[in-house]
PDB file of C-alpha atoms in Angstrom:
ATOM      1  CA  MET A 790    -239.137-102.898 121.379  1.00 88.00           C
ATOM      2  CA  LEU A 791    -241.205-100.551 123.074  1.00 93.00           C
ATOM      3  CA  PRO A 792    -243.149-102.233 125.070  1.00 95.00           C
ATOM      4  CA  ILE A 793    -240.474-104.073 126.796  1.00 96.00           C
ATOM      5  CA  LEU A 794    -238.366-101.453 127.543  1.00 96.00           C
ATOM      6  CA  LEU A 795    -241.272-100.246 129.478  1.00 96.00           C
ATOM      7  CA  MET A 796    -242.269-103.664 131.008  1.00 96.00           C
ATOM      8  CA  PHE A 797    -238.157-103.732 131.718  1.00 95.00           C
ATOM      9  CA  SER A 798    -238.251 -99.892 133.671  1.00 95.00           C
ATOM     10  CA  LEU A 799    -241.565-101.559 135.658  1.00 94.00           C
ATOM     11  CA  PHE A 800    -239.401-104.539 136.775  1.00 93.00           C
ATOM     12  CA  LEU A 801    -235.968-101.910 137.774  1.00 92.00           C
ATOM     13  CA  LEU A 802    -239.058 -99.902 139.533  1.00 91.00           C
ATOM     14  CA  TRP A 803    -239.929-103.356 141.362  1.00 88.00           C
ATOM     15  CA  ARG A 804    -237.318-104.538 142.034  1.00 86.00           C
ATOM     16  CA  GLY A 805    -235.914-101.505 143.775  1.00 80.00           C
ATOM     17  CA  HIS A 806    -238.029-101.667 146.566  1.00 67.00           C
ATOM     18  CA  ASN A 807    -235.708-104.356 148.216  1.00 66.00           C
ATOM     19  CA  ALA A 808    -232.987-104.189 146.301  1.00 71.00           C
ATOM     20  CA  PRO A 809    -230.642-101.740 143.949  1.00 69.00           C
ATOM     21  CA  GLY A 810    -232.825-100.197 141.247  1.00 72.00           C
ATOM     22  CA  GLY A 811    -236.285 -98.315 142.136  1.00 88.00           C
ATOM     23  CA  GLY A 812    -237.536 -95.040 140.626  1.00 91.00           C
ATOM     24  CA  PHE A 813    -234.893 -93.299 138.766  1.00 93.00           C
ATOM     25  CA  SER A 814    -233.189 -96.335 136.875  1.00 93.00           C
ATOM     26  CA  GLY A 815    -237.297 -97.251 135.976  1.00 95.00           C
ATOM     27  CA  GLY A 816    -237.913 -93.380 134.611  1.00 96.00           C
ATOM     28  CA  LEU A 817    -234.870 -92.838 133.137  1.00 96.00           C
ATOM     29  CA  VAL A 818    -235.700 -96.945 130.750  1.00 96.00           C
ATOM     30  CA  ALA A 819    -239.149 -95.663 130.590  1.00 97.00           C
ATOM     31  CA  ALA A 820    -238.065 -92.488 129.505  1.00 96.00           C
ATOM     32  CA  ALA A 821    -235.339 -93.816 127.117  1.00 96.00           C
ATOM     33  CA  ALA A 822    -237.879 -95.855 125.418  1.00 97.00           C
ATOM     34  CA  LEU A 823    -240.420 -93.221 124.629  1.00 96.00           C
ATOM     35  CA  THR A 824    -237.085 -91.064 123.505  1.00 95.00           C
ATOM     36  CA  LEU A 825    -236.244 -94.141 120.920  1.00 96.00           C
ATOM     37  CA  HIS A 826    -240.221 -93.807 119.825  1.00 95.00           C
ATOM     38  CA  LEU A 827    -240.270 -89.818 119.807  1.00 94.00           C
ATOM     39  CA  LEU A 828    -236.658 -91.139 117.483  1.00 93.00           C
ATOM     40  CA  ALA A 829    -239.124 -92.967 114.776  1.00 95.00           C
ATOM     41  CA  PHE A 830    -242.379 -92.118 115.064  1.00 95.00           C
ATOM     42  CA  GLY A 831    -241.815 -88.067 115.465  1.00 92.00           C
ATOM     43  CA  ILE A 832    -243.210 -86.130 118.390  1.00 91.00           C
ATOM     44  CA  PRO A 833    -247.312 -86.184 117.653  1.00 92.00           C
ATOM     45  CA  ALA A 834    -247.332 -90.083 118.028  1.00 94.00           C
ATOM     46  CA  THR A 835    -245.259 -89.845 120.526  1.00 92.00           C
ATOM     47  CA  LYS A 836    -247.514 -87.217 122.384  1.00 90.00           C
ATOM     48  CA  LYS A 837    -251.021 -89.134 121.310  1.00 93.00           C
ATOM     49  CA  LEU A 838    -249.308 -92.575 123.284  1.00 93.00           C
ATOM     50  CA  LEU A 839    -248.262 -90.092 126.496  1.00 91.00           C
ATOM     51  CA  ARG A 840    -251.755 -88.777 126.626  1.00 91.00           C
ATOM     52  CA  VAL A 841    -250.195 -86.804 129.376  1.00 94.00           C
ATOM     53  CA  SER A 842    -247.961 -83.564 129.166  1.00 94.00           C
ATOM     54  CA  PRO A 843    -244.272 -84.254 130.726  1.00 95.00           C
ATOM     55  CA  ARG A 844    -245.152 -81.668 132.460  1.00 96.00           C
ATOM     56  CA  THR A 845    -248.186 -83.028 134.727  1.00 97.00           C
ATOM     57  CA  MET A 846    -245.879 -86.156 134.910  1.00 97.00           C
ATOM     58  CA  ILE A 847    -243.003 -83.807 136.769  1.00 97.00           C
ATOM     59  CA  ALA A 848    -245.632 -82.278 139.141  1.00 97.00           C
ATOM     60  CA  SER A 849    -248.090 -85.912 139.923  1.00 97.00           C
ATOM     61  CA  GLY A 850    -244.639 -87.542 140.456  1.00 97.00           C
ATOM     62  CA  LEU A 851    -243.638 -84.768 142.702  1.00 97.00           C
ATOM     63  CA  LEU A 852    -247.053 -84.537 144.470  1.00 97.00           C
ATOM     64  CA  ILE A 853    -247.176 -88.389 145.116  1.00 96.00           C
ATOM     65  CA  ALA A 854    -242.888 -88.438 146.680  1.00 94.00           C
ATOM     66  CA  ALA A 855    -244.261 -85.532 148.665  1.00 95.00           C
ATOM     67  CA  LEU A 856    -247.143 -87.244 149.732  1.00 95.00           C
ATOM     68  CA  SER A 857    -245.153 -90.447 150.850  1.00 93.00           C
ATOM     69  CA  GLY A 858    -242.972 -88.451 153.324  1.00 93.00           C
ATOM     70  CA  VAL A 859    -245.872 -86.217 154.418  1.00 95.00           C
ATOM     71  CA  ALA A 860    -247.999 -89.570 155.769  1.00 93.00           C
ATOM     72  CA  PRO A 861    -245.744 -91.074 158.934  1.00 92.00           C
ATOM     73  CA  MET A 862    -246.608 -87.313 160.059  1.00 94.00           C
ATOM     74  CA  PHE A 863    -250.450 -88.392 160.415  1.00 93.00           C
ATOM     75  CA  VAL A 864    -249.605 -91.516 162.476  1.00 92.00           C
ATOM     76  CA  GLY A 865    -247.230 -88.806 164.573  1.00 93.00           C
ATOM     77  CA  LYS A 866    -243.392 -90.072 163.271  1.00 93.00           C
ATOM     78  CA  PRO A 867    -241.225 -88.346 161.446  1.00 94.00           C
ATOM     79  CA  PHE A 868    -241.360 -87.262 157.909  1.00 93.00           C
ATOM     80  CA  MET A 869    -239.816 -89.578 155.474  1.00 89.00           C
ATOM     81  CA  THR A 870    -240.217 -92.481 158.203  1.00 91.00           C
ATOM     82  CA  GLY A 871    -241.032 -95.513 156.577  1.00 89.00           C
ATOM     83  CA  LEU A 872    -244.248 -97.118 156.848  1.00 89.00           C
ATOM     84  CA  TRP A 873    -245.542-100.806 156.674  1.00 89.00           C
ATOM     85  CA  VAL A 874    -247.923-102.903 155.265  1.00 87.00           C
ATOM     86  CA  ASP A 875    -248.531-106.636 154.766  1.00 88.00           C
ATOM     87  CA  VAL A 876    -251.244-106.966 151.772  1.00 86.00           C
ATOM     88  CA  ASN A 877    -252.181-110.686 150.627  1.00 88.00           C
ATOM     89  CA  GLY A 878    -248.056-111.539 151.636  1.00 85.00           C
ATOM     90  CA  THR A 879    -246.580-108.813 150.053  1.00 81.00           C
ATOM     91  CA  HIS A 880    -244.893-106.150 151.959  1.00 80.00           C
ATOM     92  CA  LEU A 881    -245.738-102.712 150.900  1.00 84.00           C
ATOM     93  CA  GLY A 882    -244.944 -99.303 152.375  1.00 87.00           C
ATOM     94  CA  THR A 883    -243.970 -95.220 151.323  1.00 90.00           C
ATOM     95  CA  PRO A 884    -240.748 -96.063 150.219  1.00 89.00           C
ATOM     96  CA  MET A 885    -242.591 -97.868 147.574  1.00 89.00           C
ATOM     97  CA  LEU A 886    -245.043 -94.774 146.902  1.00 91.00           C
ATOM     98  CA  PHE A 887    -241.849 -92.425 147.308  1.00 92.00           C
ATOM     99  CA  ASP A 888    -239.992 -94.944 144.039  1.00 93.00           C
ATOM    100  CA  LEU A 889    -243.112 -94.788 142.010  1.00 94.00           C
ATOM    101  CA  GLY A 890    -243.185 -90.946 142.400  1.00 95.00           C
ATOM    102  CA  VAL A 891    -239.411 -90.459 141.630  1.00 95.00           C
ATOM    103  CA  TYR A 892    -240.059 -93.153 138.601  1.00 96.00           C
ATOM    104  CA  VAL A 893    -243.290 -90.283 137.193  1.00 97.00           C
ATOM    105  CA  LEU A 894    -240.980 -87.549 137.569  1.00 97.00           C
ATOM    106  CA  VAL A 895    -237.929 -88.689 135.867  1.00 97.00           C
ATOM    107  CA  ILE A 896    -240.231 -89.995 133.129  1.00 97.00           C
ATOM    108  CA  GLY A 897    -241.646 -86.233 132.922  1.00 97.00           C
ATOM    109  CA  MET A 898    -238.615 -84.394 133.309  1.00 97.00           C
ATOM    110  CA  ALA A 899    -236.282 -86.582 130.717  1.00 96.00           C
ATOM    111  CA  LEU A 900    -239.076 -86.032 128.176  1.00 95.00           C
ATOM    112  CA  LYS A 901    -239.709 -82.603 128.627  1.00 96.00           C
ATOM    113  CA  ILE A 902    -236.608 -81.717 128.358  1.00 95.00           C
ATOM    114  CA  ILE A 903    -236.058 -84.149 124.322  1.00 94.00           C
ATOM    115  CA  VAL A 904    -239.649 -83.255 123.476  1.00 92.00           C
ATOM    116  CA  THR A 905    -238.115 -79.553 124.025  1.00 93.00           C
ATOM    117  CA  ILE A 906    -235.061 -80.033 122.246  1.00 92.00           C
ATOM    118  CA  SER A 907    -236.562 -82.066 119.781  1.00 89.00           C
ATOM    119  CA  GLU A 908    -239.383 -78.705 118.748  1.00 86.00           C
ATOM    120  CA  GLU A 909    -236.195 -76.078 119.025  1.00 83.00           C
ATOM    121  CA  ASP A 910    -234.543 -78.414 115.828  1.00 71.00           C
ATOM    122  CA  ARG A 911    -237.331 -77.374 113.606  1.00 65.00           C
TER     123      ARG A 911
END
């Protein structure tokens, strides 16, 4: 179940690039999948699966989102202006980078809350 839900969350992330969805909804689905794993196998197994602490995910997501906003300023455009490039016919830009940052941030925040609550119940 975990791989299917994680693939669906990546689909939502990618689809949100040009349509409703995106980093927030994709991140929530991924966090729900990892929460199900936590409930089924326990906190140590989920931490081992993640390999990265939720706190690191939060910081990384914030950094990625902030960099996507600052990047246009290096080419003389205002903060949060979308920059676009075509890579082999695929339209990529800073909004996708922002969505990726939100995706990682939402997963980290949700897991931090769930793990903290689970550890307090012991």
